[in-house]
Amino acid sequence: MSSTNLIGLLPSELEDLAVALGASRYRGRQLATWMYRKGVFALDAMSDLPKEFRSVLAESRTVTLPDVERVTPSQDGSRKLVFRLEDDNRVSAVIMPDDDRITLCLSTQVGCGFACAFCLTGTMGLERNLTAGEIVGQLLTANALLAEEGRRVTHMVFMGMGEPLANYAALVKAVRIFIDPKLGVGYSPRRITVSTVGLVTGIEKLGREDLKVNLAISLHAASDEVRSQLMPVNTSWNLAALMDAARKYPLATRQRVFFEYVMLDGVNDDVEDARRLARLLRGVKAKVNLIPFNDWEGSRFQRPPLPRILAFQSVLLDAGITTTVRWSKGEDIGAACGQLREPIPA
Ligand code: SAH
């Protein structure tokens, strides 16, 4: 891919590059500031960089954001951005405004290889990993779009296409660029959530990075039997292993691990399932997000009726577990959880 792209390089790598091109490290810091802090992407507009350095840079490097192929607005105020990548693959990101927050849902892979039974992205299979530049580019593009309205992304969730922990190096690099307070984009890690299908070694590794980002685990069932039916990954890392990793993930005082639970009619939505879930989460600093299933053509699941969802929720609440029902945004534009799919070029 575009290894020549400056977007996606860590500030320290930009410093190294400046030196390699015969300039000082300071020039690398200026570059980082222009791209990540000021959102300026034209080398010619980087006015405090010496002309000579700019032209040496331009000979071998580019500052490239992924092309926005279309922006689809939803009734509910969210917007789906579909990016066309250099190899014509497509991924999407979703801008979701909510009161004073604007959350951006980011993709990390073209398609996904984990084949969860209820997820449309899972039907695509894995095409390829995104580069750090393509991940960072989604945020920078969203912020450029929002800047026209005097706003910016306030929170990020890695809940778009793909499995973030299966594209570990690019994920961590993108997060480092997002949270670097001086030369990166400057987000607090507490405003960033990495969601995983349950890759135990990835969770352990992420914990050791000490990035302090939030961890969300897609749980979806409280027994191995049901979970293995819904999520093939459960046959590699079962609930016991997963919960062990969740317990060990380093948390700040009021921080919790988020557990996502897609509600599937007649599959995992019984009060007995809720009781089992409450037992499973005993002693875990957890917050549960119940996601009523979002339908897609050809799926074999249905959303439970509202009373069933609420009955499930109240079992958890009674057990003292913070539990919210998360109505997905962008359902009308195919932008809701589990609805992201784009055609793969021939
Ligand atoms: N691969 C990561 C990131 C994707 S997050 C992960 O699995 O966590 C997207 C979330 O939406 C996951 O919790 C996923 O299980 C959930 N989801 C998938 N399909 C869905 C659907 N049809 N309706 C509601 N939620 C769905």
Coordinates of N, CA and C in Angstrom, one line a residue, residues 68-242:
V68 N -13.3 9.9 -0.2 CA -14.7 9.7 0.3 C -15.5 9.4 -0.9
E69 N -16.0 8.2 -1.0 CA -16.9 7.9 -2.2 C -18.3 8.4 -2.0
R70 N -18.8 8.3 -0.8 CA -20.1 8.9 -0.6 C -20.3 9.1 0.9
V71 N -21.2 10.1 1.2 CA -21.6 10.3 2.6 C -23.1 10.2 2.6
T72 N -23.6 9.2 3.4 CA -25.0 9.0 3.5 C -25.6 9.4 4.8
P73 N -26.5 10.4 4.8 CA -27.1 10.9 6.1 C -28.2 10.0 6.5
S74 N -28.3 9.7 7.8 CA -29.5 9.0 8.3 C -30.5 9.9 8.9
Q75 N -31.7 9.4 9.0 CA -32.8 10.1 9.7 C -32.4 10.6 11.1
D76 N -31.6 9.8 11.8 CA -31.3 10.0 13.2 C -30.1 10.9 13.4
G77 N -29.6 11.5 12.3 CA -28.5 12.5 12.5 C -27.1 11.9 12.2
S78 N -27.0 10.5 12.2 CA -25.7 9.9 11.9 C -25.4 10.0 10.4
R79 N -24.2 9.8 10.1 CA -23.7 9.8 8.7 C -22.8 8.7 8.4
K80 N -23.0 8.0 7.3 CA -22.0 6.9 7.0 C -21.1 7.4 5.9
L81 N -19.8 7.3 6.2 CA -18.8 7.7 5.2 C -18.3 6.4 4.5
V82 N -18.4 6.4 3.2 CA -17.8 5.2 2.5 C -16.5 5.7 1.9
F83 N -15.4 5.0 2.2 CA -14.1 5.4 1.7 C -13.8 4.4 0.6
R84 N -13.2 5.0 -0.5 CA -12.6 4.1 -1.5 C -11.1 4.2 -1.3
L85 N -10.5 3.0 -1.1 CA -9.1 2.9 -0.8 C -8.3 2.9 -2.2
E86 N -7.0 2.9 -2.1 CA -6.2 3.0 -3.3 C -6.4 1.8 -4.2
D87 N -6.7 0.6 -3.6 CA -6.8 -0.6 -4.4 C -8.3 -0.8 -4.7
D88 N -9.1 0.2 -4.5 CA -10.6 0.2 -4.8 C -11.4 -0.6 -3.8
N89 N -10.8 -1.2 -2.8 CA -11.6 -1.7 -1.7 C -12.3 -0.6 -1.0
R90 N -13.4 -0.9 -0.3 CA -14.1 0.1 0.4 C -14.3 -0.3 1.9
V91 N -14.2 0.7 2.7 CA -14.6 0.6 4.1 C -15.4 1.7 4.5
S92 N -16.1 1.6 5.6 CA -16.9 2.7 6.1 C -16.6 3.1 7.5
A93 N -16.9 4.4 7.8 CA -16.9 4.9 9.1 C -18.2 5.6 9.4
V94 N -18.7 5.6 10.6 CA -20.0 6.2 10.9 C -19.8 7.3 11.9
I95 N -20.3 8.5 11.6 CA -20.3 9.7 12.5 C -21.7 9.6 13.2
M96 N -21.6 9.6 14.6 CA -22.8 9.4 15.4 C -22.9 10.5 16.4
P97 N -23.7 11.6 16.1 CA -23.9 12.7 17.1 C -24.9 12.3 18.2
D98 N -24.6 12.7 19.4 CA -25.5 12.4 20.5 C -25.3 13.5 21.6
D99 N -26.3 14.3 21.7 CA -26.1 15.5 22.6 C -24.8 16.2 22.3
D100 N -23.9 16.3 23.3 CA -22.7 17.1 23.1 C -21.6 16.2 22.6
R101 N -21.9 14.9 22.4 CA -20.8 14.0 21.9 C -20.9 13.8 20.4
I102 N -19.8 13.6 19.8 CA -19.8 13.0 18.4 C -18.9 11.8 18.4
T103 N -19.5 10.7 18.2 CA -18.7 9.4 18.2 C -18.4 9.0 16.8
L104 N -17.2 8.6 16.6 CA -16.9 8.1 15.2 C -16.6 6.6 15.4
C105 N -17.3 5.8 14.6 CA -17.1 4.4 14.5 C -16.1 4.0 13.4
L106 N -15.0 3.4 13.7 CA -13.9 3.2 12.8 C -13.8 1.8 12.3
S107 N -13.4 1.6 11.1 CA -13.1 0.3 10.6 C -11.6 0.0 10.7
T108 N -11.2 -1.3 10.8 CA -9.8 -1.7 10.9 C -9.4 -2.7 9.8
Q109 N -10.4 -3.3 9.2 CA -10.1 -4.3 8.1 C -11.1 -4.1 7.0
V110 N -10.7 -4.6 5.8 CA -11.7 -4.7 4.7 C -12.3 -6.1 4.9
G111 N -13.6 -6.1 5.3 CA -14.2 -7.4 5.7 C -13.8 -7.8 7.0
C112 N -14.0 -9.1 7.3 CA -13.7 -9.6 8.7 C -13.7 -11.2 8.5
G113 N -12.7 -11.8 9.2 CA -12.5 -13.2 9.1 C -13.2 -14.0 10.2
F114 N -13.9 -13.4 11.1 CA -14.4 -14.2 12.2 C -15.8 -14.8 12.1
A115 N -16.5 -14.3 11.1 CA -17.8 -15.0 10.7 C -18.8 -15.2 11.8
C116 N -19.0 -14.2 12.6 CA -20.1 -14.3 13.6 C -21.4 -14.4 12.8
A117 N -22.2 -15.3 13.3 CA -23.4 -15.7 12.5 C -24.4 -14.6 12.3
F118 N -24.4 -13.6 13.2 CA -25.4 -12.5 13.1 C -24.9 -11.3 12.4
C119 N -23.7 -11.3 11.9 CA -23.0 -10.1 11.5 C -22.8 -10.1 10.0
L120 N -23.3 -9.0 9.3 CA -23.3 -8.9 7.9 C -21.8 -8.8 7.4
T121 N -21.0 -8.0 8.1 CA -19.6 -7.9 7.7 C -18.9 -9.3 7.6
G122 N -19.3 -10.1 8.6 CA -18.7 -11.5 8.7 C -19.0 -12.3 7.4
T123 N -20.0 -11.9 6.6 CA -20.3 -12.7 5.4 C -19.3 -12.4 4.3
M124 N -18.5 -11.3 4.5 CA -17.6 -10.9 3.4 C -16.3 -11.7 3.4
G125 N -16.0 -12.2 4.6 CA -14.7 -12.8 4.8 C -13.7 -11.7 4.9
L126 N -12.4 -12.1 5.2 CA -11.4 -11.0 5.4 C -10.7 -10.8 4.0
E127 N -10.7 -9.5 3.6 CA -10.0 -9.1 2.4 C -8.6 -8.7 2.7
R128 N -8.5 -7.7 3.6 CA -7.1 -7.3 4.0 C -7.2 -6.4 5.2
N129 N -6.1 -6.3 5.9 CA -5.9 -5.3 7.0 C -5.9 -3.9 6.4
L130 N -6.4 -2.9 7.2 CA -6.1 -1.5 6.8 C -4.7 -1.1 7.3
T131 N -4.1 -0.2 6.7 CA -2.8 0.4 7.2 C -3.2 1.4 8.3
A132 N -2.2 1.7 9.1 CA -2.4 2.7 10.1 C -2.9 4.0 9.5
G133 N -2.3 4.3 8.3 CA -2.7 5.6 7.6 C -4.1 5.5 7.2
E134 N -4.6 4.4 6.8 CA -6.0 4.3 6.4 C -7.0 4.4 7.6
I135 N -6.5 4.0 8.8 CA -7.3 4.1 10.0 C -7.3 5.6 10.4
V136 N -6.1 6.1 10.5 CA -6.0 7.5 10.9 C -6.7 8.4 9.9
G137 N -6.6 8.1 8.7 CA -7.3 8.9 7.6 C -8.8 9.0 7.8
Q138 N -9.4 7.9 8.4 CA -10.9 8.0 8.6 C -11.2 9.1 9.6
L139 N -10.4 9.2 10.7 CA -10.7 10.2 11.7 C -10.4 11.6 11.1
L140 N -9.2 11.7 10.4 CA -8.9 13.1 9.9 C -9.9 13.6 8.9
T141 N -10.4 12.6 8.1 CA -11.5 13.0 7.1 C -12.8 13.4 7.8
A142 N -13.1 12.6 8.8 CA -14.4 13.0 9.6 C -14.2 14.3 10.2
N143 N -13.1 14.6 10.8 CA -12.9 15.9 11.4 C -12.9 17.0 10.4
A144 N -12.3 16.8 9.2 CA -12.3 17.8 8.2 C -13.8 18.2 7.8
L145 N -14.6 17.1 7.7 CA -16.0 17.3 7.3 C -16.7 18.1 8.4
L146 N -16.5 17.7 9.7 CA -17.2 18.3 10.8 C -16.7 19.7 11.0
A147 N -15.5 20.0 10.6 CA -14.9 21.3 10.9 C -15.7 22.4 10.1
E148 N -16.3 21.9 9.0 CA -17.1 22.9 8.2 C -18.3 23.3 9.0
E149 N -18.7 22.5 10.0 CA -19.8 22.9 10.8 C -19.4 23.4 12.2
G150 N -18.1 23.6 12.3 CA -17.5 24.1 13.6 C -17.5 23.0 14.7
R151 N -17.5 21.7 14.3 CA -17.5 20.6 15.3 C -16.3 19.7 15.0
R152 N -16.2 18.7 15.9 CA -15.2 17.7 15.7 C -15.6 16.4 16.4
V153 N -15.0 15.3 16.0 CA -15.2 14.0 16.7 C -14.8 14.2 18.2
T154 N -15.6 13.7 19.1 CA -15.2 13.7 20.5 C -14.8 12.4 21.1
H155 N -15.4 11.3 20.5 CA -15.2 10.0 21.0 C -14.9 9.0 19.8
M156 N -14.2 8.0 20.0 CA -14.0 7.0 18.9 C -14.2 5.6 19.4
V157 N -14.9 4.8 18.6 CA -15.1 3.4 18.9 C -14.6 2.6 17.7
F158 N -13.8 1.6 18.0 CA -13.3 0.7 16.9 C -14.3 -0.4 16.8
M159 N -15.5 -0.1 16.2 CA -16.6 -1.0 16.1 C -17.1 -1.1 14.6
G160 N -16.3 -0.6 13.7 CA -16.7 -0.7 12.3 C -16.4 -2.1 11.7
M161 N -16.0 -2.1 10.4 CA -15.7 -3.3 9.8 C -14.4 -3.9 10.4
G162 N -14.3 -5.2 10.6 CA -13.1 -5.8 11.0 C -12.9 -6.1 12.4
E163 N -11.9 -6.8 12.7 CA -11.5 -7.1 14.1 C -10.2 -6.4 14.5
P164 N -10.4 -5.3 15.3 CA -9.2 -4.5 15.6 C -8.0 -5.3 16.1
L165 N -8.2 -6.3 17.0 CA -7.0 -7.0 17.5 C -6.4 -8.0 16.6
A166 N -7.1 -8.2 15.4 CA -6.5 -9.0 14.4 C -5.6 -8.2 13.4
N167 N -5.7 -6.9 13.6 CA -4.8 -5.9 12.9 C -4.0 -5.1 13.9
Y168 N -3.4 -5.8 14.8 CA -2.9 -5.3 16.0 C -1.9 -4.1 15.9
A169 N -0.9 -4.3 15.0 CA 0.2 -3.3 14.9 C -0.4 -2.0 14.4
A170 N -1.2 -2.1 13.3 CA -1.8 -0.9 12.8 C -2.8 -0.2 13.7
L171 N -3.5 -1.0 14.5 CA -4.4 -0.5 15.5 C -3.7 0.4 16.5
V172 N -2.6 -0.3 17.1 CA -1.9 0.4 18.2 C -1.2 1.7 17.7
K173 N -0.7 1.6 16.4 CA -0.1 2.8 15.9 C -1.1 3.9 15.7
A174 N -2.3 3.6 15.2 CA -3.3 4.6 15.0 C -3.7 5.2 16.3
V175 N -3.9 4.3 17.3 CA -4.2 4.8 18.7 C -3.2 5.8 19.2
R176 N -1.9 5.4 19.0 CA -0.8 6.2 19.5 C -0.9 7.6 18.9
I177 N -1.2 7.6 17.6 CA -1.3 8.9 16.9 C -2.5 9.7 17.4
F178 N -3.6 9.0 17.7 CA -4.8 9.7 18.2 C -4.5 10.3 19.6
I179 N -3.7 9.6 20.4 CA -3.6 10.1 21.8 C -2.4 10.9 22.1
D180 N -1.4 10.9 21.2 CA -0.2 11.7 21.5 C -0.6 13.2 21.8
P181 N -0.4 13.6 23.1 CA -1.0 14.9 23.5 C -0.3 16.1 22.8
K182 N 0.9 16.0 22.4 CA 1.6 17.1 21.8 C 1.7 17.1 20.3
L183 N 2.1 16.0 19.7 CA 2.3 15.9 18.3 C 1.3 15.1 17.6
G184 N 0.4 14.4 18.3 CA -0.6 13.6 17.7 C -1.9 14.4 17.7
V185 N -3.1 13.7 17.5 CA -4.3 14.4 17.4 C -4.8 14.9 18.8
G186 N -4.3 14.2 19.9 CA -4.5 14.8 21.2 C -5.8 14.3 21.9
Y187 N -6.3 13.2 21.5 CA -7.5 12.7 22.2 C -7.1 12.0 23.5
S188 N -8.0 12.1 24.5 CA -7.8 11.3 25.7 C -8.1 9.8 25.4
P189 N -7.2 8.9 25.9 CA -7.5 7.5 25.6 C -8.8 7.0 26.2
R190 N -9.3 7.7 27.2 CA -10.6 7.3 27.8 C -11.8 7.6 26.9
R191 N -11.5 8.3 25.8 CA -12.6 8.6 24.8 C -12.5 7.6 23.6
I192 N -11.6 6.6 23.8 CA -11.4 5.6 22.7 C -11.7 4.2 23.2
T193 N -12.5 3.5 22.4 CA -12.9 2.2 22.8 C -12.5 1.2 21.7
V194 N -11.8 0.1 22.1 CA -11.4 -0.9 21.2 C -12.3 -2.1 21.5
S195 N -13.0 -2.5 20.5 CA -14.0 -3.6 20.6 C -13.4 -4.9 20.0
T196 N -13.5 -6.0 20.7 CA -13.0 -7.3 20.2 C -14.0 -8.4 20.2
V197 N -13.8 -9.3 19.3 CA -14.6 -10.5 19.2 C -14.2 -11.5 20.3
G198 N -13.1 -11.2 21.0 CA -12.6 -12.0 22.1 C -11.3 -12.7 21.9
L199 N -10.4 -11.9 21.2 CA -9.0 -12.5 21.0 C -8.2 -12.3 22.3
V200 N -8.1 -13.4 23.0 CA -7.5 -13.4 24.4 C -6.1 -12.8 24.3
T201 N -5.3 -13.4 23.4 CA -3.9 -12.9 23.4 C -3.8 -11.4 23.1
G202 N -4.7 -11.0 22.2 CA -4.7 -9.6 21.8 C -5.1 -8.7 23.0
I203 N -6.1 -9.2 23.8 CA -6.5 -8.4 24.9 C -5.4 -8.3 25.9
E204 N -4.6 -9.4 26.1 CA -3.5 -9.4 27.1 C -2.4 -8.4 26.6
K205 N -2.2 -8.5 25.3 CA -1.1 -7.6 24.7 C -1.6 -6.1 24.9
L206 N -2.8 -5.9 24.5 CA -3.3 -4.5 24.6 C -3.2 -3.9 26.0
G207 N -3.5 -4.8 27.0 CA -3.4 -4.4 28.4 C -1.9 -4.0 28.7
R208 N -1.0 -4.7 28.2 CA 0.4 -4.5 28.5 C 0.9 -3.2 27.8
E209 N 0.3 -2.7 26.8 CA 0.7 -1.5 26.1 C 0.5 -0.3 27.0
D210 N -0.4 -0.4 27.9 CA -0.7 0.7 28.8 C -1.2 1.9 28.1
L211 N -2.0 1.7 27.1 CA -2.6 2.8 26.3 C -3.7 3.5 27.1
K212 N -4.3 2.7 28.0 CA -5.5 3.2 28.8 C -6.8 3.4 28.0
V213 N -6.8 2.8 26.9 CA -8.1 2.9 26.1 C -9.1 1.9 26.7
N214 N -10.4 2.2 26.4 CA -11.5 1.3 26.9 C -11.5 0.0 26.1
L215 N -11.8 -1.0 26.8 CA -11.9 -2.3 26.1 C -13.4 -2.7 26.1
A216 N -13.9 -3.1 24.9 CA -15.2 -3.7 24.8 C -15.1 -5.1 24.3
I217 N -15.8 -6.0 24.9 CA -15.8 -7.4 24.5 C -17.2 -7.8 23.9
S218 N -17.2 -8.3 22.7 CA -18.4 -8.8 22.1 C -18.7 -10.2 22.7
L219 N -19.6 -10.2 23.6 CA -19.9 -11.5 24.4 C -21.0 -12.3 23.8
H220 N -22.2 -11.7 23.8 CA -23.3 -12.2 23.0 C -23.9 -13.5 23.5
A221 N -23.3 -14.2 24.5 CA -23.8 -15.4 25.1 C -23.1 -15.6 26.4
A222 N -23.8 -16.3 27.3 CA -23.2 -16.5 28.6 C -22.9 -18.0 28.8
S223 N -23.1 -18.8 27.8 CA -22.6 -20.2 27.8 C -21.8 -20.5 26.6
D224 N -20.8 -21.4 26.8 CA -20.0 -21.8 25.6 C -20.8 -22.4 24.5
E225 N -21.8 -23.1 24.9 CA -22.6 -23.8 23.9 C -23.2 -22.8 22.9
V226 N -23.9 -21.8 23.5 CA -24.6 -20.8 22.6 C -23.5 -20.0 21.9
R227 N -22.5 -19.6 22.7 CA -21.5 -18.7 22.1 C -20.7 -19.3 20.9
S228 N -20.4 -20.6 21.0 CA -19.7 -21.3 20.0 C -20.6 -21.4 18.7
Q229 N -21.9 -21.5 18.9 CA -22.8 -21.5 17.8 C -22.8 -20.2 17.0
L230 N -22.8 -19.1 17.8 CA -22.9 -17.8 17.2 C -21.5 -17.2 16.7
M231 N -20.5 -17.6 17.5 CA -19.2 -17.0 17.2 C -18.1 -18.1 17.2
P232 N -17.7 -18.5 16.0 CA -16.7 -19.6 15.8 C -15.4 -19.3 16.7
V233 N -15.1 -18.1 16.9 CA -13.9 -17.8 17.7 C -13.9 -18.4 19.1
N234 N -15.2 -18.7 19.6 CA -15.3 -19.2 20.9 C -14.7 -20.6 21.0
T235 N -14.5 -21.3 19.9 CA -13.9 -22.6 20.0 C -12.4 -22.5 20.2
S236 N -11.8 -21.4 19.9 CA -10.4 -21.1 20.2 C -10.2 -20.6 21.6
W237 N -11.0 -19.6 21.9 CA -10.9 -19.0 23.2 C -12.3 -19.0 23.9
N238 N -12.5 -19.9 24.8 CA -13.8 -20.0 25.4 C -14.1 -19.0 26.5
L239 N -15.2 -19.0 27.0 CA -15.7 -18.0 28.0 C -14.7 -17.9 29.2
A240 N -14.3 -19.0 29.7 CA -13.4 -19.0 30.8 C -12.1 -18.2 30.5
A241 N -11.5 -18.5 29.4 CA -10.3 -17.8 29.0 C -10.6 -16.3 28.8
L242 N -11.7 -16.1 28.1 CA -12.0 -14.7 27.8 C -12.3 -13.9 29.1

